Amino acid sequence: MRSFPIIAVIGPTGIGKTKLGVALAKSLNGEVISVDSLQVYRDGGIMTAKPTLEEMDGVEHHLIDYLEANEEPSISDFVDCAIEKIKLVQKRRKVPILVGGSTSLTKPLLSHPSVRRQELNVVIMDSDMAGLGPRLDARIDQMVGQGLLDEARHLYNLERELRESEKGVRGIWKAIGYPELRPCFKVDEDSPLHYRLMAEGIAKMKVNTRLYAAAQLDWIWKDLIPEFRERGVGFTIFPVDFPPSTHTNLL
């Protein structure tokens, strides 16, 4: 029986993993398995940059949009689900395309015995922060235009309804964007303070997103790549260059 390899697309947030994953899936007759700890939630699609139906472009996607906002699966739960999805895709005689950059999930999944026994090919999308940073800022401005603030307000109301603030930060409320914007919903939304806190929240979201992307790149180069070399895993560095930013801030 023909063996179907596993392909993994890894890289920092905002670098274009979704687009590449879909392109590979269409080219290789594959299906995408998301490796993202926040896109698993039904809520927060804008904030977590969950792929839209248009972006999926007809490619089957797994492990997105299936958990309630306050669910908190363990790493082992996620890995077990991902392994089952890999088996399902291969049973359909298709190529599993793992797409993600979640540092908490990627390494445990790729280190699982079931994955280690198979042919694994990794594409690592790489960029420097000088190019990626402005792109991340532009993406957040785009999120604002897509309804980020209304989405964050919905999460704030849901948090209060479920009394989640009493249980510590978990679920979808961990997503970058919610903690930064939450203060603006605690004051009168017609007040100048509300708009000041909103602007500050978006600015903090940009800073924290850049810091997260930089941490992901650091982890990829200092932790993941050395392990791949030690294990003899085949990987390709895919450099991504971004043109100078020309976006306009929406606030």
Short mmCIF file of C-alpha atoms in Angstrom, two decimals, residues 86-208:
data_model
loop_
_atom_site.label_atom_id
_atom_site.label_comp_id
_atom_site.label_asym_id
_atom_site.label_seq_id
_atom_site.Cartn_x
_atom_site.Cartn_y
_atom_site.Cartn_z
CA ILE A 86 -3.70 12.17 10.65
CA LYS A 87 -4.86 8.54 10.47
CA LEU A 88 -8.24 9.64 9.09
CA VAL A 89 -6.68 11.74 6.33
CA GLN A 90 -4.26 8.95 5.38
CA LYS A 91 -7.12 6.45 5.34
CA ARG A 92 -8.76 8.70 2.75
CA ARG A 93 -5.53 8.30 0.74
CA LYS A 94 -4.65 11.95 1.18
CA VAL A 95 -1.64 13.80 2.59
CA PRO A 96 -1.95 15.28 6.10
CA ILE A 97 -0.69 18.88 6.11
CA LEU A 98 0.00 20.04 9.68
CA VAL A 99 -0.15 23.83 9.88
CA GLY A 100 0.72 25.87 12.94
CA GLY A 101 3.21 27.59 15.14
CA SER A 102 1.92 26.85 18.63
CA THR A 103 5.03 26.15 20.68
CA SER A 104 3.03 24.16 23.24
CA LEU A 105 1.57 21.74 20.68
CA THR A 106 3.95 21.47 17.72
CA LYS A 107 6.85 19.70 19.40
CA PRO A 108 4.75 17.16 21.36
CA LEU A 109 2.84 16.28 18.19
CA LEU A 110 5.90 15.91 15.97
CA SER A 111 7.62 13.88 18.70
CA HIS A 112 4.73 11.43 19.05
CA PRO A 113 5.77 7.82 18.27
CA SER A 114 3.09 7.57 15.58
CA VAL A 115 4.60 10.55 13.74
CA ARG A 116 8.21 9.48 14.31
CA ARG A 117 7.52 6.14 12.63
CA GLN A 118 6.43 7.86 9.43
CA GLU A 119 8.03 10.01 6.76
CA LEU A 120 7.90 13.60 8.00
CA ASN A 121 8.77 16.59 5.85
CA VAL A 122 8.83 20.03 7.44
CA VAL A 123 8.61 23.46 5.83
CA ILE A 124 9.81 26.20 8.16
CA MET A 125 8.65 29.67 7.16
CA ASP A 126 11.20 32.23 8.29
CA SER A 127 11.47 36.00 8.28
CA ASP A 128 13.15 38.74 10.27
CA MET A 129 11.14 40.96 12.57
CA ALA A 130 12.05 44.04 10.52
CA GLY A 131 9.85 42.65 7.76
CA LEU A 132 7.35 40.65 9.80
CA GLY A 133 6.66 43.30 12.46
CA PRO A 134 4.96 45.85 10.18
CA ARG A 135 2.95 43.03 8.59
CA LEU A 136 1.68 42.03 12.03
CA ASP A 137 0.70 45.62 12.79
CA ALA A 138 -1.17 45.81 9.48
CA ARG A 139 -2.95 42.54 10.21
CA ILE A 140 -4.20 43.87 13.54
CA ASP A 141 -5.48 47.04 11.84
CA GLN A 142 -7.25 44.74 9.39
CA MET A 143 -8.77 42.80 12.30
CA VAL A 144 -10.17 46.07 13.67
CA GLY A 145 -11.82 46.68 10.32
CA GLN A 146 -13.24 43.15 10.34
CA GLY A 147 -14.97 43.62 13.72
CA LEU A 148 -12.31 42.82 16.33
CA LEU A 149 -13.79 45.23 18.88
CA ASP A 150 -17.28 43.76 18.62
CA GLU A 151 -15.78 40.28 18.97
CA ALA A 152 -13.80 41.31 22.06
CA ARG A 153 -16.96 42.87 23.54
CA HIS A 154 -18.80 39.58 22.97
CA LEU A 155 -16.01 37.70 24.75
CA TYR A 156 -16.18 40.16 27.65
CA ASN A 157 -19.93 39.61 28.01
CA LEU A 158 -19.46 35.85 27.73
CA GLU A 159 -16.75 35.93 30.38
CA ARG A 160 -19.10 37.73 32.76
CA GLU A 161 -21.99 35.41 31.95
CA LEU A 162 -19.89 32.30 32.66
CA ARG A 163 -18.10 33.94 35.62
CA GLU A 164 -14.82 32.92 34.00
CA SER A 165 -12.82 35.69 35.65
CA GLU A 166 -13.20 33.79 38.93
CA LYS A 167 -11.45 30.73 37.45
CA GLY A 168 -8.27 32.34 36.15
CA VAL A 169 -7.34 33.09 32.56
CA ARG A 170 -8.13 30.12 30.34
CA GLY A 171 -9.90 29.13 27.14
CA ILE A 172 -10.33 31.69 24.40
CA TRP A 173 -9.65 34.50 26.88
CA LYS A 174 -5.92 33.68 26.66
CA ALA A 175 -5.78 34.97 23.08
CA ILE A 176 -3.61 38.01 22.42
CA GLY A 177 -6.06 40.86 22.01
CA TYR A 178 -8.58 40.04 24.69
CA PRO A 179 -6.53 40.93 27.81
CA GLU A 180 -5.34 44.08 26.07
CA LEU A 181 -8.85 45.24 25.09
CA ARG A 182 -10.75 44.03 28.15
CA PRO A 183 -10.24 47.25 30.21
CA CYS A 184 -12.09 49.38 27.65
CA PHE A 185 -15.29 47.38 28.19
CA LYS A 186 -15.26 47.99 31.94
CA VAL A 187 -16.01 51.71 31.51
CA ASP A 188 -18.79 53.73 29.88
CA GLU A 189 -18.45 53.06 26.15
CA ASP A 190 -19.45 56.65 25.34
CA SER A 191 -16.72 58.09 27.51
CA PRO A 192 -13.37 59.49 26.33
CA LEU A 193 -11.72 56.97 28.67
CA HIS A 194 -13.24 54.10 26.70
CA TYR A 195 -11.70 55.31 23.46
CA ARG A 196 -8.36 55.97 25.11
CA LEU A 197 -8.29 52.47 26.61
CA MET A 198 -9.31 51.03 23.25
CA ALA A 199 -6.44 52.75 21.46
CA GLU A 200 -4.01 51.70 24.20
CA GLY A 201 -5.31 48.12 23.98
CA ILE A 202 -4.73 47.91 20.25
CA ALA A 203 -1.25 49.37 20.64
CA LYS A 204 -0.47 46.78 23.35
CA MET A 205 -1.87 44.03 21.14
CA LYS A 206 0.59 45.02 18.42
CA VAL A 207 3.51 45.01 20.85
CA ASN A 208 2.54 41.64 22.35
#
